[in-house]
Coordinates of C-alpha atoms in Angstrom, one line a residue:
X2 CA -157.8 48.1 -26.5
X3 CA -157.7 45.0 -28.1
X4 CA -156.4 41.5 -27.0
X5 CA -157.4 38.9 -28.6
X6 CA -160.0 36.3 -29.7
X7 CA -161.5 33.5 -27.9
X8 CA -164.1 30.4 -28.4
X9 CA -167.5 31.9 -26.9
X10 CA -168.6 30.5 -23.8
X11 CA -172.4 30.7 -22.5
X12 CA -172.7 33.8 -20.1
X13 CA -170.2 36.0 -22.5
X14 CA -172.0 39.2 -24.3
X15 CA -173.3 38.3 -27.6
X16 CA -172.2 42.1 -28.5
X17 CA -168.2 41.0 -28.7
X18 CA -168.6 38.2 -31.3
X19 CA -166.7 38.7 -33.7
X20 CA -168.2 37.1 -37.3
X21 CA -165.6 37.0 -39.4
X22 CA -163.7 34.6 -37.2
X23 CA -166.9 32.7 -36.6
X24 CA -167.3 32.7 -40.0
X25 CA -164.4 31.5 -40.5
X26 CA -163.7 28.7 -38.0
X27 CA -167.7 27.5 -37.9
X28 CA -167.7 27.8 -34.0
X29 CA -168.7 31.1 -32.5
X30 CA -165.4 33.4 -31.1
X31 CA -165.7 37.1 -28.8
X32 CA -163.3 39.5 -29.0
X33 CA -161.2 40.5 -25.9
X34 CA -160.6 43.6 -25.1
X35 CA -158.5 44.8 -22.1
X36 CA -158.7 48.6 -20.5
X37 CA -156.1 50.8 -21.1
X38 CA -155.0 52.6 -17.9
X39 CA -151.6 53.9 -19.2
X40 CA -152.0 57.8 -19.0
X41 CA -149.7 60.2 -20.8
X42 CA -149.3 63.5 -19.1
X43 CA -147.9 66.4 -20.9
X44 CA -146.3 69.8 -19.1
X45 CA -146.8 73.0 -20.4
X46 CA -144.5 75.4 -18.6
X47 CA -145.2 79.4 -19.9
X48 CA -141.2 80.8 -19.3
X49 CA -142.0 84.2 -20.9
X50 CA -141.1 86.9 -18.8
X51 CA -144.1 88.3 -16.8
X52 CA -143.3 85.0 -14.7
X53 CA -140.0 86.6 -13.7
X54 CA -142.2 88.5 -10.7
X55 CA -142.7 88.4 -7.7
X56 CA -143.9 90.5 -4.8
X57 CA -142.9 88.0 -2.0
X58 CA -139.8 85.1 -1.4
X59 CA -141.0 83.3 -4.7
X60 CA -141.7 83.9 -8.0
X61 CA -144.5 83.2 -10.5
X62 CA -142.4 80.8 -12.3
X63 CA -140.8 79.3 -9.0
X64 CA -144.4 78.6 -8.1
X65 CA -145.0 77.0 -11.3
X66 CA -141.6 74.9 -11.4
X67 CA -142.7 73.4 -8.1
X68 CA -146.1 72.4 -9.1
X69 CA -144.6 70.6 -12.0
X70 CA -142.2 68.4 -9.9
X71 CA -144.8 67.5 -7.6
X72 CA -147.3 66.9 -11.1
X73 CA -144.2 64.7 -12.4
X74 CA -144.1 62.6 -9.1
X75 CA -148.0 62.2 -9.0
X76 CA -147.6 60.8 -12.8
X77 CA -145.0 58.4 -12.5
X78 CA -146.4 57.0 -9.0
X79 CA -149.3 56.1 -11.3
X80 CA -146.8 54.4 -14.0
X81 CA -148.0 57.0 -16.0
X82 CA -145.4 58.5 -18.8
X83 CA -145.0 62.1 -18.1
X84 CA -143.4 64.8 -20.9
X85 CA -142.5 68.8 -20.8
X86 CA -142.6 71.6 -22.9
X87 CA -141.4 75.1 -22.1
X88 CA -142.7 77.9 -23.9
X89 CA -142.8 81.9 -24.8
X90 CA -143.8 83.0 -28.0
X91 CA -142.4 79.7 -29.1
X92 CA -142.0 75.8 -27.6
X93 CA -138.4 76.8 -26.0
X94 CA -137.5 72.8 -24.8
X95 CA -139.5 69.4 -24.9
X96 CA -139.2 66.3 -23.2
X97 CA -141.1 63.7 -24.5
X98 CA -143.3 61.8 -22.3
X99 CA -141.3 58.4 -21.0
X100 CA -141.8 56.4 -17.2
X101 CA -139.7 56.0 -14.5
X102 CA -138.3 58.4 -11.8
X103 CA -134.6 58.9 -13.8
X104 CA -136.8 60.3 -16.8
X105 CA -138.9 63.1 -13.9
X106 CA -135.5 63.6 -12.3
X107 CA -133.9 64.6 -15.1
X108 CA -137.2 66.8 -16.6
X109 CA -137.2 68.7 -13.1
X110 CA -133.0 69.3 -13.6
X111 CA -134.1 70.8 -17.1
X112 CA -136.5 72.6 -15.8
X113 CA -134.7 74.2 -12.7
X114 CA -131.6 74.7 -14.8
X115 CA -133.3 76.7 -17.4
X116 CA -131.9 79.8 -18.2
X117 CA -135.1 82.1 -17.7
X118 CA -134.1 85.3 -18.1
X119 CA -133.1 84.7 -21.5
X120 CA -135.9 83.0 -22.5
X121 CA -137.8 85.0 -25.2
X122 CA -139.8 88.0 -23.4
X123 CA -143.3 87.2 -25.1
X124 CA -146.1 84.7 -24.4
X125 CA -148.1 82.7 -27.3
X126 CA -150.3 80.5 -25.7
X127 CA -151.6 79.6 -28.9
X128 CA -148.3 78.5 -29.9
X129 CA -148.4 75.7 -26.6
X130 CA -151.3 74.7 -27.8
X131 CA -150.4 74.0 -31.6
X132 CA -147.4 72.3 -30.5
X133 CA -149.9 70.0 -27.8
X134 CA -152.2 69.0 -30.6
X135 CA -149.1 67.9 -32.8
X136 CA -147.4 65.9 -30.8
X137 CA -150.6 64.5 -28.1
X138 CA -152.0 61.9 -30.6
X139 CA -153.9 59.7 -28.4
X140 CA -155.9 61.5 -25.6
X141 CA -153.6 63.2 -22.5
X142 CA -153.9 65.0 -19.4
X143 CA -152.4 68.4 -20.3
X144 CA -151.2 70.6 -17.7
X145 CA -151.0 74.1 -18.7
X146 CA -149.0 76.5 -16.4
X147 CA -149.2 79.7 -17.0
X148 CA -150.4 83.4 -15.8
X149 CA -151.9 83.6 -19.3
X150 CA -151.1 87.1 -19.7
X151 CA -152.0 86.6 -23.5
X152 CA -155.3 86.5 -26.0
X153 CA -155.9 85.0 -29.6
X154 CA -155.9 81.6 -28.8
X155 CA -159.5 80.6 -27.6
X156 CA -160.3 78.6 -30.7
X157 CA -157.5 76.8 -30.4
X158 CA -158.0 75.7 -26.9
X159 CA -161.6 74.7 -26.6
X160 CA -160.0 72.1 -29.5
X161 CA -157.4 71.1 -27.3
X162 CA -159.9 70.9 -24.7
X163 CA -162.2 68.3 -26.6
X164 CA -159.4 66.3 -27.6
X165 CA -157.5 65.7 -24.6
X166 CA -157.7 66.4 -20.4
X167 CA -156.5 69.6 -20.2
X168 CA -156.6 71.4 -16.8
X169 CA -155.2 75.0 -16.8
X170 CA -153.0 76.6 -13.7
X171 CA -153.3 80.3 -13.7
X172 CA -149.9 81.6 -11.7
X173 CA -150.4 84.8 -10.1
X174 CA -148.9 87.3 -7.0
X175 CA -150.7 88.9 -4.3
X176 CA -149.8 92.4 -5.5
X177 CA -152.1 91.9 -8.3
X178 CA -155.0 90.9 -6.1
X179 CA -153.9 93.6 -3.3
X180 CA -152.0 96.1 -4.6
X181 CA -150.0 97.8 -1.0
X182 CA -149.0 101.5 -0.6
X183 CA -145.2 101.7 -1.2
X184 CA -145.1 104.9 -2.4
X185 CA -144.1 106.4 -6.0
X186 CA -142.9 103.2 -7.7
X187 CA -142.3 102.5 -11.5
X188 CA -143.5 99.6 -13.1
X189 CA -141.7 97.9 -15.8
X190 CA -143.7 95.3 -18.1
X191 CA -140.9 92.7 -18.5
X192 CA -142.6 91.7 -21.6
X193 CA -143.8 94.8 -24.0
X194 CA -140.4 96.9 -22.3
X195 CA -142.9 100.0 -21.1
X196 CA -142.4 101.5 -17.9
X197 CA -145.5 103.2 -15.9
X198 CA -145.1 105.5 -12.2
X199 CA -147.9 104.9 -10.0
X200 CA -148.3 106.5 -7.2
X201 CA -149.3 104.0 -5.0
X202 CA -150.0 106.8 -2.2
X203 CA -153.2 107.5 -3.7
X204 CA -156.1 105.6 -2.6
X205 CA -158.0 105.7 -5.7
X206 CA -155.1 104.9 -7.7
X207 CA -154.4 101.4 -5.7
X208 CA -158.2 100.6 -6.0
X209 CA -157.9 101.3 -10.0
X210 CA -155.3 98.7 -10.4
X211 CA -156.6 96.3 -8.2
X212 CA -160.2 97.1 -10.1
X213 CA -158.5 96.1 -13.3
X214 CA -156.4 93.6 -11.8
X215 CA -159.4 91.3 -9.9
X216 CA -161.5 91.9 -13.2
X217 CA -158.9 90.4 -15.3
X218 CA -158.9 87.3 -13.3
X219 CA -162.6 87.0 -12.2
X220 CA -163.2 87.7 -16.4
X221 CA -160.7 85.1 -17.4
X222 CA -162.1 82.4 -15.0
X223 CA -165.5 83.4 -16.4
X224 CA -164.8 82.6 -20.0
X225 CA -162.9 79.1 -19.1
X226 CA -165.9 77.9 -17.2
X227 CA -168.0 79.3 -20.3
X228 CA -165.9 76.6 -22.6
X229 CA -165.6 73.8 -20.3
X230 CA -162.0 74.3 -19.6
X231 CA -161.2 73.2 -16.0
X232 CA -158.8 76.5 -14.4
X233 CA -157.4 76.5 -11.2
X234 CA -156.0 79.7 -9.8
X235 CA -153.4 79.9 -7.5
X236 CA -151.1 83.2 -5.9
X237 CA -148.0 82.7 -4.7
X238 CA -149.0 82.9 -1.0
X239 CA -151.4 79.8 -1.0
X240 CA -150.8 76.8 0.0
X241 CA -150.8 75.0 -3.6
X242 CA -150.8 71.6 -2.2
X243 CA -154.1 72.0 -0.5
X244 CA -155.9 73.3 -3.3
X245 CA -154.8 71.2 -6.3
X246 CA -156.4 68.2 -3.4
X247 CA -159.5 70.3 -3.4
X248 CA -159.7 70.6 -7.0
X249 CA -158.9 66.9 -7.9
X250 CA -161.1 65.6 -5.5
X251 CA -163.9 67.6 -6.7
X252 CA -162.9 66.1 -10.2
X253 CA -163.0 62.9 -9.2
X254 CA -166.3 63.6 -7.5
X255 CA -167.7 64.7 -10.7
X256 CA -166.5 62.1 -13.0
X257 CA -167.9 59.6 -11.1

């Protein structure tokens, strides 16, 4: 950004003058400028329902609550300003982006404290990403945390994605990677209200679900690495920590 202007000196680049002061004054002046490292790093939490599962002690959106504390921490140990929105089918709560440790204590209370059940049912991720765009007018790193059980909005985030830093975080359980024999069970989908028996007894039935289950992921990962959009995915029985280290150091690697 910009600082200010300065008589030119011999061993300064002849590409910063700037002529209308040296026009001005008669004796040559540069122009200043100084780097911007001040980052502002936006939260997008997906509350919708189908995060409200989970096959082991946590669930999808416990996962995804704790990866944006430790995000929050990372941000303001850089003196960065850090912000949050909550979503469903519509932005449910935002905090815009400030610094300091009061401002991620009280985001995480919000977050924590949020009454998730009774958050609305369905996801738009389009919707997140409209909202982003509005409010994200110089570039940001955008976090978007979500199990992305959703479609239609494609367009709208290879925009986001050429505007800003955006790096995705795909929540999911193990049961939808592995899908265990416990018998006849009903399945309720938390956001369209149906309810579906399997009977998990059945070989081929267990390998059908986990067929559709593992192309659904392997396809989604597909189509973000088609567009450029950096996804990391993560079930709730990995050790988060160690991968979002593997997959910022790989960043870095690449950036540089």
């Amino acid at each position: 950004t910009f600082s200010e202007v300065r008589e030119y000196v011999p061993g300064d680049d002849v590409r910063s003058i700037d002529w209308n002061v040296t026009a001005r004054t008669g004796k040559p002046h540069i122009k200043i400028f100084e780097e911007e490292r001040e980052l502002s790093v936006l939260i997008l939490i997906d509350v919708s329902s189908s995060g409200v599962f989970g096959s082991k002690k946590d669930l999808k959106i416990d996962l995804g609550v704790e990866i944006a504390a430790m995000l929050s921490f990372s941000a303001i140990k850089n003196n960065d300003k850090v912000g949050l929105a909550l979503f469903s089918d519509k932005v449910e709560k935002y905090i815009p982006p400030k610094k300091g440790k009061k401002h991620v204590l009280r985001l995480i209370a919000d977050i924590v404290n949020h009454d998730f059940e009774n958050s609305n049912k369905r996801t738009s991720i389009k919707t997140a990403i409209d909202f982003a765009n509005k409010i994200s007018k110089r570039k940001s790193v955008i976090f978007l945390i979500s199990d992305f059980i959703d479609d239609n909005f494609w367009n709208e985030l290879k925009f986001l994605n050429f505007k800003h830093d955006v790096v995705g975080l795909q929540i999911y359980d193990s049961y939808e990677r592995n899908f265990p024999n416990v018998g006849l069970i009903n399945i309720h989908d938390s956001e369209t209200g149906e309810n579906t028996w399997i009977d998990t007894t059945s070989k081929k039935n267990r390998d059908k679900f986990q067929k559709n289950s593992n192309e659904k992921l392997d396809k989604f990962s597909k189509k973000c690495k088609n567009i450029g959009f950096d996804l990391l995915q993560i079930n709730t029985d990995d050790d988060y920590i160690k991968f979002l280290m593997q997959f910022f150091r790989s960043r870095a690697k690449r950036s540089s």
